[in-house]
GROMACS .gro file of N, CA and C in nm:
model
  411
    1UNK      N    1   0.717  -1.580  -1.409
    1UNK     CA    2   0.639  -1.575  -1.288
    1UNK      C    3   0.529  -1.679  -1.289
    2UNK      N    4   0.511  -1.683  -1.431
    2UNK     CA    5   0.346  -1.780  -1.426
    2UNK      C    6   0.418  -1.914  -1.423
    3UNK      N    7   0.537  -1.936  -1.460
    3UNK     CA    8   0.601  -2.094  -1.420
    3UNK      C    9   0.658  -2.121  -1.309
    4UNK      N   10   0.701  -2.001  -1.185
    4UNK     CA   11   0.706  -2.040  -1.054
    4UNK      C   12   0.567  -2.040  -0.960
    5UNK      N   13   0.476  -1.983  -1.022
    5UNK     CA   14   0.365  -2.011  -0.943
    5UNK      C   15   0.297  -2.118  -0.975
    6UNK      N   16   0.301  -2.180  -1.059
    6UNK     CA   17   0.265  -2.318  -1.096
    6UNK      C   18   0.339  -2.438  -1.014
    7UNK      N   19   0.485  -2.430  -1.055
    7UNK     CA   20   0.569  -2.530  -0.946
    7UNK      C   21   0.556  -2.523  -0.809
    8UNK      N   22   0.505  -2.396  -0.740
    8UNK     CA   23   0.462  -2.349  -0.646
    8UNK      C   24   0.291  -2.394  -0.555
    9UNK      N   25   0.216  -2.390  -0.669
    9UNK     CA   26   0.073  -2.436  -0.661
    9UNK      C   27   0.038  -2.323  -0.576
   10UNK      N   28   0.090  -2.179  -0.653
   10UNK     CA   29  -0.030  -2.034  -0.611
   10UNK      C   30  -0.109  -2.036  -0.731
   11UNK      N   31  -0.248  -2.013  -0.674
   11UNK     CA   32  -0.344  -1.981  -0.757
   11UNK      C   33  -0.307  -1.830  -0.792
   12UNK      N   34  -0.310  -1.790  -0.958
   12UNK     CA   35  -0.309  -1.636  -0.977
   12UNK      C   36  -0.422  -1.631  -1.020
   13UNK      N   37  -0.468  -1.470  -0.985
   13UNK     CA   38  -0.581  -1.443  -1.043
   13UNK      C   39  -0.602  -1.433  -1.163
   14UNK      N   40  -0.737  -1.432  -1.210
   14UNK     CA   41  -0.753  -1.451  -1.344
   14UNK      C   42  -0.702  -1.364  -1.433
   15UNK      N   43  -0.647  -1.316  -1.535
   15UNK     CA   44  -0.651  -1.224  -1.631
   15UNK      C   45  -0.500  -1.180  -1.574
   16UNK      N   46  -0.394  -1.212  -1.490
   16UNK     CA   47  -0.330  -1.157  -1.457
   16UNK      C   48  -0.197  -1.073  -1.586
   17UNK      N   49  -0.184  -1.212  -1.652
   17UNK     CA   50  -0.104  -1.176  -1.757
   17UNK      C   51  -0.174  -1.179  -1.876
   18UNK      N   52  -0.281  -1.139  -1.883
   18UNK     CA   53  -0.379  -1.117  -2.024
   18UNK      C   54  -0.346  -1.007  -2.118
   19UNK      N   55  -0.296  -0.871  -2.004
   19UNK     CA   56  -0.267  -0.787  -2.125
   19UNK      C   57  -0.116  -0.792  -2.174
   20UNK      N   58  -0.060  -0.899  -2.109
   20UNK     CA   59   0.079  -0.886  -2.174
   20UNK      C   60   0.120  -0.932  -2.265
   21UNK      N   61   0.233  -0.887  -2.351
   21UNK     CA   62   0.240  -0.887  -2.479
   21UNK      C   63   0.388  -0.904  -2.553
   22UNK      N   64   0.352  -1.023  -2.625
   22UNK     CA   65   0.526  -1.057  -2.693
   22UNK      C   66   0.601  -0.905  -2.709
   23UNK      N   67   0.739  -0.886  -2.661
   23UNK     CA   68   0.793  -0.766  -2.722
   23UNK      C   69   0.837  -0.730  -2.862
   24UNK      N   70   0.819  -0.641  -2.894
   24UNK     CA   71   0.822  -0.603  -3.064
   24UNK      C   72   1.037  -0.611  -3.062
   25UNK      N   73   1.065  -0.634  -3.209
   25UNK     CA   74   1.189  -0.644  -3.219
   25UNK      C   75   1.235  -0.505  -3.238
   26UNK      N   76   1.336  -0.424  -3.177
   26UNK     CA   77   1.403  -0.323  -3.212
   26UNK      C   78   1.475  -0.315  -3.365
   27UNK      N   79   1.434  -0.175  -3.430
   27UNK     CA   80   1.533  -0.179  -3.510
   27UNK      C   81   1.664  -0.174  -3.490
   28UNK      N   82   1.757  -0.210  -3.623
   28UNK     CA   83   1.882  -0.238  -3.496
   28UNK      C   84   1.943  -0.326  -3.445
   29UNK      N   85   1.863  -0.437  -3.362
   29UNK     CA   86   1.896  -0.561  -3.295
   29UNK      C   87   1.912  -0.699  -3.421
   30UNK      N   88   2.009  -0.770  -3.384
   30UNK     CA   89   2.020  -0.904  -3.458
   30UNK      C   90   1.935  -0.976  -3.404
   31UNK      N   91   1.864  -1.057  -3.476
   31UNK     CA   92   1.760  -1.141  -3.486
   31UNK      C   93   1.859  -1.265  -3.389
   32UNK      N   94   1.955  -1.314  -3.467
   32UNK     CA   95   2.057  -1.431  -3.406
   32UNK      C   96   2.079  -1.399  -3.244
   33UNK      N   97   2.132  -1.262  -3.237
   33UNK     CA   98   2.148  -1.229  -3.115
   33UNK      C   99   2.024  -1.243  -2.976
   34UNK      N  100   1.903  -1.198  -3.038
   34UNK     CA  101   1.798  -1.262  -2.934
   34UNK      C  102   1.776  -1.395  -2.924
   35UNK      N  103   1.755  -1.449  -3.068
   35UNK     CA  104   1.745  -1.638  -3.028
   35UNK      C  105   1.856  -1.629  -2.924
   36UNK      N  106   2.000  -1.644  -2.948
   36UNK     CA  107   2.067  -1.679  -2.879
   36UNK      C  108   2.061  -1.651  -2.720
   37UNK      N  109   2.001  -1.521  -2.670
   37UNK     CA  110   1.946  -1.459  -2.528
   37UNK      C  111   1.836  -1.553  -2.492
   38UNK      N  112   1.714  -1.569  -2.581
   38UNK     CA  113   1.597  -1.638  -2.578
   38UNK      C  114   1.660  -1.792  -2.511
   39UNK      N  115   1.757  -1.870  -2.614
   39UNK     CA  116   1.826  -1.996  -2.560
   39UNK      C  117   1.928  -1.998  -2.451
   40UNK      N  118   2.011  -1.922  -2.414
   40UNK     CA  119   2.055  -1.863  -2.261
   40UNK      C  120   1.931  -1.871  -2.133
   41UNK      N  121   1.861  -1.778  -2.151
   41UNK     CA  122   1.742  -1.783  -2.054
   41UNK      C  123   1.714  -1.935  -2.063
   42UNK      N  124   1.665  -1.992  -2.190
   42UNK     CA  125   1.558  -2.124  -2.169
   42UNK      C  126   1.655  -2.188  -2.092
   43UNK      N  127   1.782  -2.251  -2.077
   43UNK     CA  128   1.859  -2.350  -2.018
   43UNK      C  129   1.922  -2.263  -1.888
   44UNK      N  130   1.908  -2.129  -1.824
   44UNK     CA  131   1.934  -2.127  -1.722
   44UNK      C  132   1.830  -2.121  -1.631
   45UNK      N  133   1.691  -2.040  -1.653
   45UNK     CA  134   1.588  -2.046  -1.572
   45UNK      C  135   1.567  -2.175  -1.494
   46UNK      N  136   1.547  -2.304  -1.529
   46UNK     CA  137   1.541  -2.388  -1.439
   46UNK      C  138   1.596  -2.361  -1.305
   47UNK      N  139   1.699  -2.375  -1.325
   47UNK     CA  140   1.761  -2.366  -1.231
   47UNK      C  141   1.839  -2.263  -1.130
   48UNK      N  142   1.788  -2.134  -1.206
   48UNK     CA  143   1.768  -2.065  -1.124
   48UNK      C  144   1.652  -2.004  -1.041
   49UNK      N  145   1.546  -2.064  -1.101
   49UNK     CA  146   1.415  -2.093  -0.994
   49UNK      C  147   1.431  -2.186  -0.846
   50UNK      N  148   1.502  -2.284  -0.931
   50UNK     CA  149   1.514  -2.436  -0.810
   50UNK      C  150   1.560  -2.348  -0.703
   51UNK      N  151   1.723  -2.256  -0.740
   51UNK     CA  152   1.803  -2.181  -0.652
   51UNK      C  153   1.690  -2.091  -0.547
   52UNK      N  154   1.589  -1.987  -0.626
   52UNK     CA  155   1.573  -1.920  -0.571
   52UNK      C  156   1.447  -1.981  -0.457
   53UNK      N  157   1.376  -2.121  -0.492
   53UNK     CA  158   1.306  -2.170  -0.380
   53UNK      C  159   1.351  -2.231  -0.280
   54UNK      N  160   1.498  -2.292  -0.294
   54UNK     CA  161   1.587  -2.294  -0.179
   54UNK      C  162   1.640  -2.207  -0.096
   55UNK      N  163   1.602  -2.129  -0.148
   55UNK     CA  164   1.690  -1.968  -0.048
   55UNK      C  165   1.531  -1.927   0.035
   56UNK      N  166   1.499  -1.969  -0.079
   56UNK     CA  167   1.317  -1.874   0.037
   56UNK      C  168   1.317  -1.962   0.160
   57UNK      N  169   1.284  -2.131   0.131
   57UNK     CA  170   1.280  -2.269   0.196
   57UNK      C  171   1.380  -2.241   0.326
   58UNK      N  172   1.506  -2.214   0.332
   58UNK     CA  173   1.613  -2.217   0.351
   58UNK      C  174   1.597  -2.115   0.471
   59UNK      N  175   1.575  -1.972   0.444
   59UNK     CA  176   1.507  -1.870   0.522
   59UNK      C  177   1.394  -1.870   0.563
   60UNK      N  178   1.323  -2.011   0.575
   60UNK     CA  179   1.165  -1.990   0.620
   60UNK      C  180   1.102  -1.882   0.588
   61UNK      N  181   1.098  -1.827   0.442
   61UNK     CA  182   1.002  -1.731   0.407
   61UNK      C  183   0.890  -1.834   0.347
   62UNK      N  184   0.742  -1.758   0.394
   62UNK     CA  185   0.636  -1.877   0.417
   62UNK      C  186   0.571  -1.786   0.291
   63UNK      N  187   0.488  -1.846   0.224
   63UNK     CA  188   0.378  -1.777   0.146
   63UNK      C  189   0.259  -1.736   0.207
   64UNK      N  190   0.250  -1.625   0.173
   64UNK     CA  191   0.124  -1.562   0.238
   64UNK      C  192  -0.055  -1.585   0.250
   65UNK      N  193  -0.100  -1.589   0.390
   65UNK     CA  194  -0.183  -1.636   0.412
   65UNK      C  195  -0.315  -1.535   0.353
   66UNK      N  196  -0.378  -1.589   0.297
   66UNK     CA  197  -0.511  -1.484   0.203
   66UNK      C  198  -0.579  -1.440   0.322
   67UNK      N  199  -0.616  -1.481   0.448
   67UNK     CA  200  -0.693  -1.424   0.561
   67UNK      C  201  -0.623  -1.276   0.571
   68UNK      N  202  -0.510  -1.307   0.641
   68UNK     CA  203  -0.396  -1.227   0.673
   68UNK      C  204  -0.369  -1.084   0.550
   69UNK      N  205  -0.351  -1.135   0.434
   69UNK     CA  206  -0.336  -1.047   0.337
   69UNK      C  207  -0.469  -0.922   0.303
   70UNK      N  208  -0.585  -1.013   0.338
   70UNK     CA  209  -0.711  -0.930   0.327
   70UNK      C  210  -0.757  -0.853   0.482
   71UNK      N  211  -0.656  -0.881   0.562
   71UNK     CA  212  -0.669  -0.765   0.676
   71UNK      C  213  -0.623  -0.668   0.668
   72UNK      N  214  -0.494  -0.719   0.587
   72UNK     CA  215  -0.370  -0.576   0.559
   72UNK      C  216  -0.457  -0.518   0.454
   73UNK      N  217  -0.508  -0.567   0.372
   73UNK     CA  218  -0.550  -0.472   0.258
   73UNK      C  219  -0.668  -0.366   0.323
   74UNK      N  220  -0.765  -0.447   0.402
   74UNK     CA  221  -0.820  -0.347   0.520
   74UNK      C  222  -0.824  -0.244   0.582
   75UNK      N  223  -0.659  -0.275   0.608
   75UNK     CA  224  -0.629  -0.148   0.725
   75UNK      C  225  -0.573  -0.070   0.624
   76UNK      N  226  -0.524  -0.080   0.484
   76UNK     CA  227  -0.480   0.008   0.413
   76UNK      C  228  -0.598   0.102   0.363
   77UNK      N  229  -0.716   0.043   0.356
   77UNK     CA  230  -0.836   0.060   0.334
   77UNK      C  231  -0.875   0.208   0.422
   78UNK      N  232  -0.829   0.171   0.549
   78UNK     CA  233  -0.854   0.254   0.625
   78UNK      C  234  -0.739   0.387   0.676
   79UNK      N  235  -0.653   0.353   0.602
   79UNK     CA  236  -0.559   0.438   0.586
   79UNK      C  237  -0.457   0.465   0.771
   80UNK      N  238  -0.472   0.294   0.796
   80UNK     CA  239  -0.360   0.267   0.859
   80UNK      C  240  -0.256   0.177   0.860
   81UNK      N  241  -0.165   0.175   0.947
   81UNK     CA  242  -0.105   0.006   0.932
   81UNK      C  243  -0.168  -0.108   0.960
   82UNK      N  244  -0.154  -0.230   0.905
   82UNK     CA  245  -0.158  -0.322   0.972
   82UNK      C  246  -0.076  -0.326   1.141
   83UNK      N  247  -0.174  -0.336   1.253
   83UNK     CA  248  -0.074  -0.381   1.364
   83UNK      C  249  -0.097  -0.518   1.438
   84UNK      N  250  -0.140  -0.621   1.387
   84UNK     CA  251  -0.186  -0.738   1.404
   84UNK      C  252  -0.051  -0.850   1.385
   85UNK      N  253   0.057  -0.787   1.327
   85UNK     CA  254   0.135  -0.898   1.305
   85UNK      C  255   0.108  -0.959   1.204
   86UNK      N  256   0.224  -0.968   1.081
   86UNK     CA  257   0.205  -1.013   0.964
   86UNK      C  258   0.367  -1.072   0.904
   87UNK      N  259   0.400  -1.120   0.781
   87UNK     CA  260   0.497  -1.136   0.736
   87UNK      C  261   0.494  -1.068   0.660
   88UNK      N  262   0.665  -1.029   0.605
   88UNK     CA  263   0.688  -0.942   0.483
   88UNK      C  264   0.606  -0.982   0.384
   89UNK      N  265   0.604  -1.168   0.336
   89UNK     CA  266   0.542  -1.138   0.189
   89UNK      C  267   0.397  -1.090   0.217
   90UNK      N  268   0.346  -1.104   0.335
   90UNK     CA  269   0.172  -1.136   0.351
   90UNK      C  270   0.162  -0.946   0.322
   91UNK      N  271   0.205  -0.833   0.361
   91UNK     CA  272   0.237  -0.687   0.349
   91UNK      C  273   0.305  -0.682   0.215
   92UNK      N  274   0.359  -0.723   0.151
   92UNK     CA  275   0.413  -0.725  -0.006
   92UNK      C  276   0.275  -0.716  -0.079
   93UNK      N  277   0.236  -0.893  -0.037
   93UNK     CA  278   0.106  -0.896  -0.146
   93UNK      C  279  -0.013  -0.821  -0.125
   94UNK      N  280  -0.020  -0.762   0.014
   94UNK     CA  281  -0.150  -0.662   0.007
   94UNK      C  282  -0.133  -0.534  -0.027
   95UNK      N  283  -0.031  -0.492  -0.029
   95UNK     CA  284   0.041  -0.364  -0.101
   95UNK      C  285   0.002  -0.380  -0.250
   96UNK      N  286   0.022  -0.498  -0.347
   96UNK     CA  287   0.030  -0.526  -0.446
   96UNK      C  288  -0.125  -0.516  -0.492
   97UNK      N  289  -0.155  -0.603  -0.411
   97UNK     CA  290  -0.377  -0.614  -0.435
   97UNK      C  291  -0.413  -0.479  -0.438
   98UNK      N  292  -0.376  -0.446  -0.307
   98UNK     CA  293  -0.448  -0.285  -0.316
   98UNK      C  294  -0.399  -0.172  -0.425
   99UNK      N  295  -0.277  -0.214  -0.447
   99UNK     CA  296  -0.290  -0.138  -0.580
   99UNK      C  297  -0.335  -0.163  -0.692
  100UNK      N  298  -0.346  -0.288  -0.719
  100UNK     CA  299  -0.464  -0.347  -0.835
  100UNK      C  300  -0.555  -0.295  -0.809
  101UNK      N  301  -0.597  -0.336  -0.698
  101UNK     CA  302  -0.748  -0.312  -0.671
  101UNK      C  303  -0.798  -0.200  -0.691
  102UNK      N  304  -0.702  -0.063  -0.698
  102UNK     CA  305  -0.730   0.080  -0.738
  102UNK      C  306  -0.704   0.105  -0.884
  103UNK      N  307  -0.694   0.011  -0.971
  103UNK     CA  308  -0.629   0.077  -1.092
  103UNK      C  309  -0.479   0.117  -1.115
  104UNK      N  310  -0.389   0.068  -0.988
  104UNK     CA  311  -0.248   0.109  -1.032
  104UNK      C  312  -0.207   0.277  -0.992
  105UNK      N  313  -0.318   0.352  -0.948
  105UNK     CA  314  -0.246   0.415  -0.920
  105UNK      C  315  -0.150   0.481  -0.941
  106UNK      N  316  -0.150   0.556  -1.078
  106UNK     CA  317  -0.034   0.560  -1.152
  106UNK      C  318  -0.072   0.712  -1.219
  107UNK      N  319  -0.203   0.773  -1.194
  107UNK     CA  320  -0.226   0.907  -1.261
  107UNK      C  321  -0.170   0.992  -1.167
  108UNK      N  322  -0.199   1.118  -1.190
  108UNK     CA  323  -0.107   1.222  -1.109
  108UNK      C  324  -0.184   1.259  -0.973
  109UNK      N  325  -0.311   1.228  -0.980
  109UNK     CA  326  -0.371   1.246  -0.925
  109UNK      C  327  -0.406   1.170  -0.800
  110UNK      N  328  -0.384   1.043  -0.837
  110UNK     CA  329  -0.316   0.978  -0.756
  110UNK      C  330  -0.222   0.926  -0.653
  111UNK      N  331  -0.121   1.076  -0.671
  111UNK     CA  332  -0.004   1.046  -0.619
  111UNK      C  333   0.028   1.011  -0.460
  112UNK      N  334  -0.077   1.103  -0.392
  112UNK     CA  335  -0.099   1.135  -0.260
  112UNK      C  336  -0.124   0.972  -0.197
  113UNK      N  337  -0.187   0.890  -0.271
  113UNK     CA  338  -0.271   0.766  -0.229
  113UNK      C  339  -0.149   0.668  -0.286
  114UNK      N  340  -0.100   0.700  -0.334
  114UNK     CA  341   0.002   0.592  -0.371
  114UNK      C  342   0.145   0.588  -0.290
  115UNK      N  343   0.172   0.702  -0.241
  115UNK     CA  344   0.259   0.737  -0.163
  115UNK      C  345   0.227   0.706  -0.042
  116UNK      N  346   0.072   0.692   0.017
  116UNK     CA  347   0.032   0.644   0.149
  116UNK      C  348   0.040   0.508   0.157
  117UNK      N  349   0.022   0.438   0.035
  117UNK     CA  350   0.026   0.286   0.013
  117UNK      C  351   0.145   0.303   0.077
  118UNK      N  352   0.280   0.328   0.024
  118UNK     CA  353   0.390   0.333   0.039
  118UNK      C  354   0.429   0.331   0.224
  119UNK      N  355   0.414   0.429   0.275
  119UNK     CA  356   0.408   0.462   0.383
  119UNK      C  357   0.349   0.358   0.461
  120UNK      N  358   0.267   0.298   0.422
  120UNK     CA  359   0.161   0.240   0.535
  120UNK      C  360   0.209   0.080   0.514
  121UNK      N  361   0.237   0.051   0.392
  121UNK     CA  362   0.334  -0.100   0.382
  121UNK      C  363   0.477  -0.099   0.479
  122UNK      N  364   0.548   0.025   0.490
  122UNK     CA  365   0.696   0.028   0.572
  122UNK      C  366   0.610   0.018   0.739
  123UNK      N  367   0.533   0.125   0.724
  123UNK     CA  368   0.461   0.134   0.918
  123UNK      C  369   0.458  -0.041   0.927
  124UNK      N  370   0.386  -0.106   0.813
  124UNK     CA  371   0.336  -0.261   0.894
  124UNK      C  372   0.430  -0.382   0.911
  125UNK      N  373   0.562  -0.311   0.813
  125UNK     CA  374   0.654  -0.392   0.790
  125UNK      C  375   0.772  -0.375   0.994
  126UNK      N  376   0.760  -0.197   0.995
  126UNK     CA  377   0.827  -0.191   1.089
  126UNK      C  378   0.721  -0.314   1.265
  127UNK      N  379   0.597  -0.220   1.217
  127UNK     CA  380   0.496  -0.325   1.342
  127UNK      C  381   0.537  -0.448   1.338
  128UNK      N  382   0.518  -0.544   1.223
  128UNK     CA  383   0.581  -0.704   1.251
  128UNK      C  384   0.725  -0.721   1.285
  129UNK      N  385   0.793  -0.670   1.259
  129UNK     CA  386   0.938  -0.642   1.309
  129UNK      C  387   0.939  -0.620   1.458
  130UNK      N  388   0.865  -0.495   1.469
  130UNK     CA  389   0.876  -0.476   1.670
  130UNK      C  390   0.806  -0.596   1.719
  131UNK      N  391   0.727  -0.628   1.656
  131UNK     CA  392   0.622  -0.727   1.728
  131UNK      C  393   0.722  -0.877   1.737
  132UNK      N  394   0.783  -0.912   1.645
  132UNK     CA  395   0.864  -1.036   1.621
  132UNK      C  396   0.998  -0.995   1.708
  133UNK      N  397   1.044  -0.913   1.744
  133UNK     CA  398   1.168  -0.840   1.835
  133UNK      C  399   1.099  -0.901   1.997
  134UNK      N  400   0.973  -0.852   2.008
  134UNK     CA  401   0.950  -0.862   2.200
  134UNK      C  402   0.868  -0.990   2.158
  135UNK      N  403   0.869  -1.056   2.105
  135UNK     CA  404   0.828  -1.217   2.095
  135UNK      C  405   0.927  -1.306   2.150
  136UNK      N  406   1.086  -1.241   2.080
  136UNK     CA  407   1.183  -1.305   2.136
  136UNK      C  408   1.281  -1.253   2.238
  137UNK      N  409   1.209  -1.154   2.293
  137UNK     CA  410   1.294  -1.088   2.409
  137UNK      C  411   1.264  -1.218   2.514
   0.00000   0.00000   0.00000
């Protein structure tokens, strides 16, 4: 991810991949057998990045505008949809922030608020959809 956002020229936020961490080897697993996975990946990734920015390019999927993304995170804020009109990724990535932005969201206690995230990313996804439908009626 941190080498398509580079070829890309998205700024990530700081610390994004700070806590992540080489994976430990299974007992069990051949050592030969991962190099060999490790050298698979290294010589196909290229180019299956190139692939996958031609398909975005290709489909005019645009990268998301930070104005735009910090409205959606807003209205999630407020525990509605976005109805302003947005793109999928620009509702992806404020779905994503706002769950950073809470800690992940991931205790039990939580659940209620994470499930509204949920809910309230499909409401804004369906709004830009109707809204992009009578644009081209």
């Amino acid at each position: 991810m941190l080498t398509a956002a580079k070829a890309l020229g998205i700024d990530l936020e700081p610390g994004l991949f700070g806590r992540w961490r080489q994976s430990t080897q299974r007992k069990g697993v051949d050592p030969d057998a991962l190099a060999f996975a490790d050298a698979a990946v290294a010589a196909v990734f290229p180019a299956m990045m190139q692939r996958t920015f031609d398909l975005l390019l290709d489909r005019k999927v645009s990268q998301p505008r930070s104005e735009v993304v910090e409205r959606i995170i807003g209205a999630f804020g407020r525990r509605v949809p976005d109805d302003d009109g947005a793109t999928f990724p620009e509702i992806v990535t404020a779905g994503w922030l706002y769950l950073r932005r809470h800690g992940g969201l991931s205790e039990e206690a939580d659940r209620a608020e994470y499930d509204m995230l949920g809910e309230l990313m499909l409401k804004s996804i369906e709004v830009a959809e109707f809204r992009e439908r009578l644009a081209d009626a």
